[in-house]
Amino acid sequence: LDNSVTVIGSPQADKVTALYAAGQTIKSMTGIETFEINLTGAAAIDMKNVDDVTKVMMDDDGTARVLTLTDLDAGVAVEVETGVTASGLVVDLIDSSSATDALNVTFKTTNAASNVFTIDSGSANNIETLNLTMTVGQNVDLTGFTMDTAGLKSTVNISGAGATILSAVDTDITTIDASATTGGVTMTNR
């Protein structure tokens, strides 16, 4: 799926699965609710021409991969199917000018505690809230989840039954709310 293909979904709930080994700009995608991205290499996907998607599924195929989503619409959830060591997610929202921007990330596949998955807020972004849903356990590095504007702070909310290890947390994150998790949270480094 690249800059030469137009994808139009049906009135029903539709899903598109695409394989990426490198960066790509999608020409046009409308009427598709779920977009699954299978990575065979690090890939930066430009989402500016993608409308109607409510969930992006990331699958690193059990190998270290980094997915960068640029110009992602606000409110699109990201689901991580696997998250081995050195895999990561970089999200650059198309518009982060609101004072209430949020990113929702769900972890779906159990990984060893030594597998560290990174979440980065991208460049020129002010994402005030990161919501982590841990259906399984995961070690998460939030060093790159920063606020672009000096003085602004962010919040991380953690829910679900999976055990969460926060191996690194940026100083812009000043609130970590784990009241909705039953899996427990361990922070090993600030």
PDB file of C-alpha atoms in Angstrom:
ATOM      1  CA  LEU A   1       0.000   0.000   0.000  1.00  0.00           C
ATOM      2  CA  ASP A   2       1.813   3.122  -1.211  1.00  0.00           C
ATOM      3  CA  ASN A   3       1.420   6.503  -2.913  1.00  0.00           C
ATOM      4  CA  SER A   4      -0.003   4.924  -6.066  1.00  0.00           C
ATOM      5  CA  VAL A   5      -3.039   3.170  -4.560  1.00  0.00           C
ATOM      6  CA  THR A   6      -6.390   4.597  -3.476  1.00  0.00           C
ATOM      7  CA  VAL A   7      -8.299   2.469  -0.954  1.00  0.00           C
ATOM      8  CA  ILE A   8     -12.037   2.958  -0.366  1.00  0.00           C
ATOM      9  CA  GLY A   9     -13.855   0.871   2.213  1.00  0.00           C
ATOM     10  CA  SER A  10     -17.407  -0.380   2.401  1.00  0.00           C
ATOM     11  CA  PRO A  11     -20.227   0.786   4.715  1.00  0.00           C
ATOM     12  CA  GLN A  12     -19.323  -2.137   7.016  1.00  0.00           C
ATOM     13  CA  ALA A  13     -16.339  -2.285   9.368  1.00  0.00           C
ATOM     14  CA  ASP A  14     -13.299  -2.856   7.156  1.00  0.00           C
ATOM     15  CA  LYS A  15      -9.712  -3.838   7.830  1.00  0.00           C
ATOM     16  CA  VAL A  16      -6.662  -3.422   5.605  1.00  0.00           C
ATOM     17  CA  THR A  17      -3.384  -5.245   6.255  1.00  0.00           C
ATOM     18  CA  ALA A  18      -0.194  -3.956   4.639  1.00  0.00           C
ATOM     19  CA  LEU A  19       3.450  -5.035   4.762  1.00  0.00           C
ATOM     20  CA  TYR A  20       6.141  -2.367   5.066  1.00  0.00           C
ATOM     21  CA  ALA A  21       9.930  -2.554   5.042  1.00  0.00           C
ATOM     22  CA  ALA A  22      10.554   1.187   4.684  1.00  0.00           C
ATOM     23  CA  GLY A  23       8.857   4.571   4.724  1.00  0.00           C
ATOM     24  CA  GLN A  24       5.803   5.297   2.617  1.00  0.00           C
ATOM     25  CA  THR A  25       3.145   7.926   2.020  1.00  0.00           C
ATOM     26  CA  ILE A  26      -0.331   6.507   1.520  1.00  0.00           C
ATOM     27  CA  LYS A  27      -2.067   8.101  -1.472  1.00  0.00           C
ATOM     28  CA  SER A  28      -5.600   7.857  -0.079  1.00  0.00           C
ATOM     29  CA  MET A  29      -7.523   5.631   2.303  1.00  0.00           C
ATOM     30  CA  THR A  30     -11.141   6.227   3.317  1.00  0.00           C
ATOM     31  CA  GLY A  31     -13.849   4.094   4.861  1.00  0.00           C
ATOM     32  CA  ILE A  32     -11.354   1.721   6.520  1.00  0.00           C
ATOM     33  CA  GLU A  33     -11.680   1.428  10.294  1.00  0.00           C
ATOM     34  CA  THR A  34      -8.701  -0.839  11.126  1.00  0.00           C
ATOM     35  CA  PHE A  35      -5.271  -0.565   9.519  1.00  0.00           C
ATOM     36  CA  GLU A  36      -2.840  -3.372  10.371  1.00  0.00           C
ATOM     37  CA  ILE A  37       0.820  -2.652   9.655  1.00  0.00           C
ATOM     38  CA  ASN A  38       3.156  -5.633   9.491  1.00  0.00           C
ATOM     39  CA  LEU A  39       6.763  -4.511   9.638  1.00  0.00           C
ATOM     40  CA  THR A  40       9.674  -6.232   7.940  1.00  0.00           C
ATOM     41  CA  GLY A  41      11.906  -3.238   8.628  1.00  0.00           C
ATOM     42  CA  ALA A  42      11.780   0.176  10.267  1.00  0.00           C
ATOM     43  CA  ALA A  43       9.071   2.195   8.544  1.00  0.00           C
ATOM     44  CA  ALA A  44       7.770   5.749   8.655  1.00  0.00           C
ATOM     45  CA  ILE A  45       4.196   5.858   7.371  1.00  0.00           C
ATOM     46  CA  ASP A  46       2.693   9.219   6.432  1.00  0.00           C
ATOM     47  CA  MET A  47      -0.974   9.065   7.460  1.00  0.00           C
ATOM     48  CA  LYS A  48      -2.079  12.524   6.283  1.00  0.00           C
ATOM     49  CA  ASN A  49      -4.256  11.064   3.511  1.00  0.00           C
ATOM     50  CA  VAL A  50      -5.845   8.415   5.735  1.00  0.00           C
ATOM     51  CA  ASP A  51      -9.354   9.168   6.987  1.00  0.00           C
ATOM     52  CA  ASP A  52     -11.865   7.152   9.040  1.00  0.00           C
ATOM     53  CA  VAL A  53      -9.285   4.816  10.621  1.00  0.00           C
ATOM     54  CA  THR A  54      -9.972   4.364  14.335  1.00  0.00           C
ATOM     55  CA  LYS A  55      -7.279   1.775  15.098  1.00  0.00           C
ATOM     56  CA  VAL A  56      -3.765   1.073  13.818  1.00  0.00           C
ATOM     57  CA  MET A  57      -2.385  -2.372  14.643  1.00  0.00           C
ATOM     58  CA  MET A  58       1.412  -2.717  14.749  1.00  0.00           C
ATOM     59  CA  ASP A  59       3.099  -6.107  14.319  1.00  0.00           C
ATOM     60  CA  ASP A  60       6.902  -6.220  14.449  1.00  0.00           C
ATOM     61  CA  ASP A  61       6.907  -9.935  13.527  1.00  0.00           C
ATOM     62  CA  GLY A  62       9.002 -10.761  16.576  1.00  0.00           C
ATOM     63  CA  THR A  63      11.975  -8.729  15.339  1.00  0.00           C
ATOM     64  CA  ALA A  64      13.157  -5.315  16.508  1.00  0.00           C
ATOM     65  CA  ARG A  65      11.286  -2.724  14.399  1.00  0.00           C
ATOM     66  CA  VAL A  66      10.318   0.904  14.880  1.00  0.00           C
ATOM     67  CA  LEU A  67       7.076   2.224  13.402  1.00  0.00           C
ATOM     68  CA  THR A  68       6.760   5.967  12.893  1.00  0.00           C
ATOM     69  CA  LEU A  69       3.266   7.292  12.237  1.00  0.00           C
ATOM     70  CA  THR A  70       3.345  10.878  10.988  1.00  0.00           C
ATOM     71  CA  ASP A  71       0.290  13.110  10.667  1.00  0.00           C
ATOM     72  CA  LEU A  72      -1.870  10.639  12.580  1.00  0.00           C
ATOM     73  CA  ASP A  73      -5.380  11.915  13.303  1.00  0.00           C
ATOM     74  CA  ALA A  74      -6.214  12.600  16.925  1.00  0.00           C
ATOM     75  CA  GLY A  75      -8.205   9.823  18.557  1.00  0.00           C
ATOM     76  CA  VAL A  76      -6.726   6.969  16.508  1.00  0.00           C
ATOM     77  CA  ALA A  77      -5.780   4.139  18.863  1.00  0.00           C
ATOM     78  CA  VAL A  78      -2.628   2.070  18.382  1.00  0.00           C
ATOM     79  CA  GLU A  79      -2.542  -1.628  19.220  1.00  0.00           C
ATOM     80  CA  VAL A  80       0.859  -3.297  19.610  1.00  0.00           C
ATOM     81  CA  GLU A  81       0.638  -6.962  18.626  1.00  0.00           C
ATOM     82  CA  THR A  82       4.235  -7.761  19.593  1.00  0.00           C
ATOM     83  CA  GLY A  83       6.894  -5.683  21.261  1.00  0.00           C
ATOM     84  CA  VAL A  84      10.346  -7.247  21.384  1.00  0.00           C
ATOM     85  CA  THR A  85      13.441  -5.435  22.648  1.00  0.00           C
ATOM     86  CA  ALA A  86      14.335  -2.379  20.560  1.00  0.00           C
ATOM     87  CA  SER A  87      10.926  -2.248  18.905  1.00  0.00           C
ATOM     88  CA  GLY A  88       9.175   1.042  19.245  1.00  0.00           C
ATOM     89  CA  LEU A  89       6.463   3.448  18.240  1.00  0.00           C
ATOM     90  CA  VAL A  90       6.873   7.091  17.256  1.00  0.00           C
ATOM     91  CA  VAL A  91       3.661   9.094  16.857  1.00  0.00           C
ATOM     92  CA  ASP A  92       3.480  12.560  15.345  1.00  0.00           C
ATOM     93  CA  LEU A  93      -0.111  13.822  15.464  1.00  0.00           C
ATOM     94  CA  ILE A  94      -1.359  15.866  12.518  1.00  0.00           C
ATOM     95  CA  ASP A  95      -2.586  18.456  15.030  1.00  0.00           C
ATOM     96  CA  SER A  96      -1.490  18.576  18.652  1.00  0.00           C
ATOM     97  CA  SER A  97      -2.524  22.165  19.321  1.00  0.00           C
ATOM     98  CA  SER A  98      -5.327  21.200  21.713  1.00  0.00           C
ATOM     99  CA  ALA A  99      -4.664  21.307  25.437  1.00  0.00           C
ATOM    100  CA  THR A 100      -6.207  17.824  25.738  1.00  0.00           C
ATOM    101  CA  ASP A 101      -4.427  15.750  23.072  1.00  0.00           C
ATOM    102  CA  ALA A 102      -4.248  12.057  23.929  1.00  0.00           C
ATOM    103  CA  LEU A 103      -2.648   8.917  22.538  1.00  0.00           C
ATOM    104  CA  ASN A 104      -4.137   5.483  23.332  1.00  0.00           C
ATOM    105  CA  VAL A 105      -1.808   2.469  23.114  1.00  0.00           C
ATOM    106  CA  THR A 106      -2.827  -1.126  23.899  1.00  0.00           C
ATOM    107  CA  PHE A 107      -0.356  -4.000  24.336  1.00  0.00           C
ATOM    108  CA  LYS A 108      -1.721  -7.369  23.161  1.00  0.00           C
ATOM    109  CA  THR A 109       1.153  -9.902  23.244  1.00  0.00           C
ATOM    110  CA  THR A 110       3.070 -11.005  26.311  1.00  0.00           C
ATOM    111  CA  ASN A 111       6.808 -10.373  26.199  1.00  0.00           C
ATOM    112  CA  ALA A 112       9.665 -11.045  28.578  1.00  0.00           C
ATOM    113  CA  ALA A 113      10.297  -8.324  31.142  1.00  0.00           C
ATOM    114  CA  SER A 114      13.662  -7.735  29.470  1.00  0.00           C
ATOM    115  CA  ASN A 115      11.945  -6.731  26.204  1.00  0.00           C
ATOM    116  CA  VAL A 116      11.816  -2.938  26.274  1.00  0.00           C
ATOM    117  CA  PHE A 117       9.334  -1.207  23.935  1.00  0.00           C
ATOM    118  CA  THR A 118       9.770   2.544  23.370  1.00  0.00           C
ATOM    119  CA  ILE A 119       7.009   5.100  22.866  1.00  0.00           C
ATOM    120  CA  ASP A 120       8.094   8.463  21.462  1.00  0.00           C
ATOM    121  CA  SER A 121       5.863  11.501  20.976  1.00  0.00           C
ATOM    122  CA  GLY A 122       7.675  12.589  17.811  1.00  0.00           C
ATOM    123  CA  SER A 123       8.835  16.072  16.957  1.00  0.00           C
ATOM    124  CA  ALA A 124       6.859  19.300  17.464  1.00  0.00           C
ATOM    125  CA  ASN A 125       4.233  17.471  19.504  1.00  0.00           C
ATOM    126  CA  ASN A 126       2.440  18.287  22.716  1.00  0.00           C
ATOM    127  CA  ILE A 127       0.503  15.161  23.657  1.00  0.00           C
ATOM    128  CA  GLU A 128      -0.858  15.822  27.120  1.00  0.00           C
ATOM    129  CA  THR A 129      -2.105  12.308  27.918  1.00  0.00           C
ATOM    130  CA  LEU A 130      -0.783   8.838  27.142  1.00  0.00           C
ATOM    131  CA  ASN A 131      -3.270   6.060  27.935  1.00  0.00           C
ATOM    132  CA  LEU A 132      -1.659   2.619  28.195  1.00  0.00           C
ATOM    133  CA  THR A 133      -3.949  -0.413  28.236  1.00  0.00           C
ATOM    134  CA  MET A 134      -1.953  -3.431  29.357  1.00  0.00           C
ATOM    135  CA  THR A 135      -3.891  -6.557  28.424  1.00  0.00           C
ATOM    136  CA  VAL A 136      -0.497  -8.267  28.846  1.00  0.00           C
ATOM    137  CA  GLY A 137       2.746  -7.377  30.600  1.00  0.00           C
ATOM    138  CA  GLN A 138       5.262  -5.102  28.905  1.00  0.00           C
ATOM    139  CA  ASN A 139       8.413  -3.154  29.707  1.00  0.00           C
ATOM    140  CA  VAL A 140       7.953   0.384  28.344  1.00  0.00           C
ATOM    141  CA  ASP A 141      10.535   3.140  27.819  1.00  0.00           C
ATOM    142  CA  LEU A 142       8.997   6.644  27.816  1.00  0.00           C
ATOM    143  CA  THR A 143      12.241   8.629  27.560  1.00  0.00           C
ATOM    144  CA  GLY A 144      11.126  10.063  24.217  1.00  0.00           C
ATOM    145  CA  PHE A 145       7.594  10.930  25.299  1.00  0.00           C
ATOM    146  CA  THR A 146       8.319  14.621  25.688  1.00  0.00           C
ATOM    147  CA  MET A 147       6.464  17.905  25.399  1.00  0.00           C
ATOM    148  CA  ASP A 148       7.721  20.167  22.628  1.00  0.00           C
ATOM    149  CA  THR A 149       6.689  23.366  24.395  1.00  0.00           C
ATOM    150  CA  ALA A 150       8.811  24.206  27.427  1.00  0.00           C
ATOM    151  CA  GLY A 151       6.920  24.125  30.703  1.00  0.00           C
ATOM    152  CA  LEU A 152       4.081  21.862  29.541  1.00  0.00           C
ATOM    153  CA  LYS A 153       3.594  18.571  31.385  1.00  0.00           C
ATOM    154  CA  SER A 154       1.947  15.270  30.527  1.00  0.00           C
ATOM    155  CA  THR A 155       0.098  12.421  32.216  1.00  0.00           C
ATOM    156  CA  VAL A 156       0.329   8.653  31.770  1.00  0.00           C
ATOM    157  CA  ASN A 157      -2.753   6.588  32.648  1.00  0.00           C
ATOM    158  CA  ILE A 158      -2.314   2.821  32.976  1.00  0.00           C
ATOM    159  CA  SER A 159      -5.148   0.287  32.936  1.00  0.00           C
ATOM    160  CA  GLY A 160      -5.604  -3.428  32.329  1.00  0.00           C
ATOM    161  CA  ALA A 161      -4.438  -6.663  33.946  1.00  0.00           C
ATOM    162  CA  GLY A 162      -0.915  -6.807  32.501  1.00  0.00           C
ATOM    163  CA  ALA A 163       2.125  -6.011  34.625  1.00  0.00           C
ATOM    164  CA  THR A 164       3.777  -2.754  33.563  1.00  0.00           C
ATOM    165  CA  ILE A 165       7.449  -1.947  33.897  1.00  0.00           C
ATOM    166  CA  LEU A 166       8.378   1.664  33.206  1.00  0.00           C
ATOM    167  CA  SER A 167      12.097   1.397  32.556  1.00  0.00           C
ATOM    168  CA  ALA A 168      12.520   5.101  31.806  1.00  0.00           C
ATOM    169  CA  VAL A 169      10.213   8.112  32.099  1.00  0.00           C
ATOM    170  CA  ASP A 170      10.828  11.594  30.719  1.00  0.00           C
ATOM    171  CA  THR A 171      10.762  14.463  33.212  1.00  0.00           C
ATOM    172  CA  ASP A 172       7.893  16.119  31.279  1.00  0.00           C
ATOM    173  CA  ILE A 173       5.693  13.296  32.591  1.00  0.00           C
ATOM    174  CA  THR A 174       4.630  14.492  36.028  1.00  0.00           C
ATOM    175  CA  THR A 175       1.584  12.286  36.689  1.00  0.00           C
ATOM    176  CA  ILE A 176       1.382   8.500  36.451  1.00  0.00           C
ATOM    177  CA  ASP A 177      -2.099   7.230  37.300  1.00  0.00           C
ATOM    178  CA  ALA A 178      -2.212   3.462  37.783  1.00  0.00           C
ATOM    179  CA  SER A 179      -5.500   3.369  39.679  1.00  0.00           C
ATOM    180  CA  ALA A 180      -7.216   1.446  36.877  1.00  0.00           C
ATOM    181  CA  THR A 181      -4.657  -1.358  36.548  1.00  0.00           C
ATOM    182  CA  THR A 182      -4.767  -4.707  38.325  1.00  0.00           C
ATOM    183  CA  GLY A 183      -1.414  -5.874  36.977  1.00  0.00           C
ATOM    184  CA  GLY A 184       0.805  -3.577  38.984  1.00  0.00           C
ATOM    185  CA  VAL A 185       3.386  -0.993  37.906  1.00  0.00           C
ATOM    186  CA  THR A 186       7.114  -0.953  38.535  1.00  0.00           C
ATOM    187  CA  MET A 187       9.185   2.104  37.675  1.00  0.00           C
ATOM    188  CA  THR A 188      12.857   1.197  37.505  1.00  0.00           C
ATOM    189  CA  ASN A 189      14.307   4.526  36.328  1.00  0.00           C
ATOM    190  CA  ARG A 190      13.219   8.143  36.100  1.00  0.00           C
TER     191      ARG A 190
END
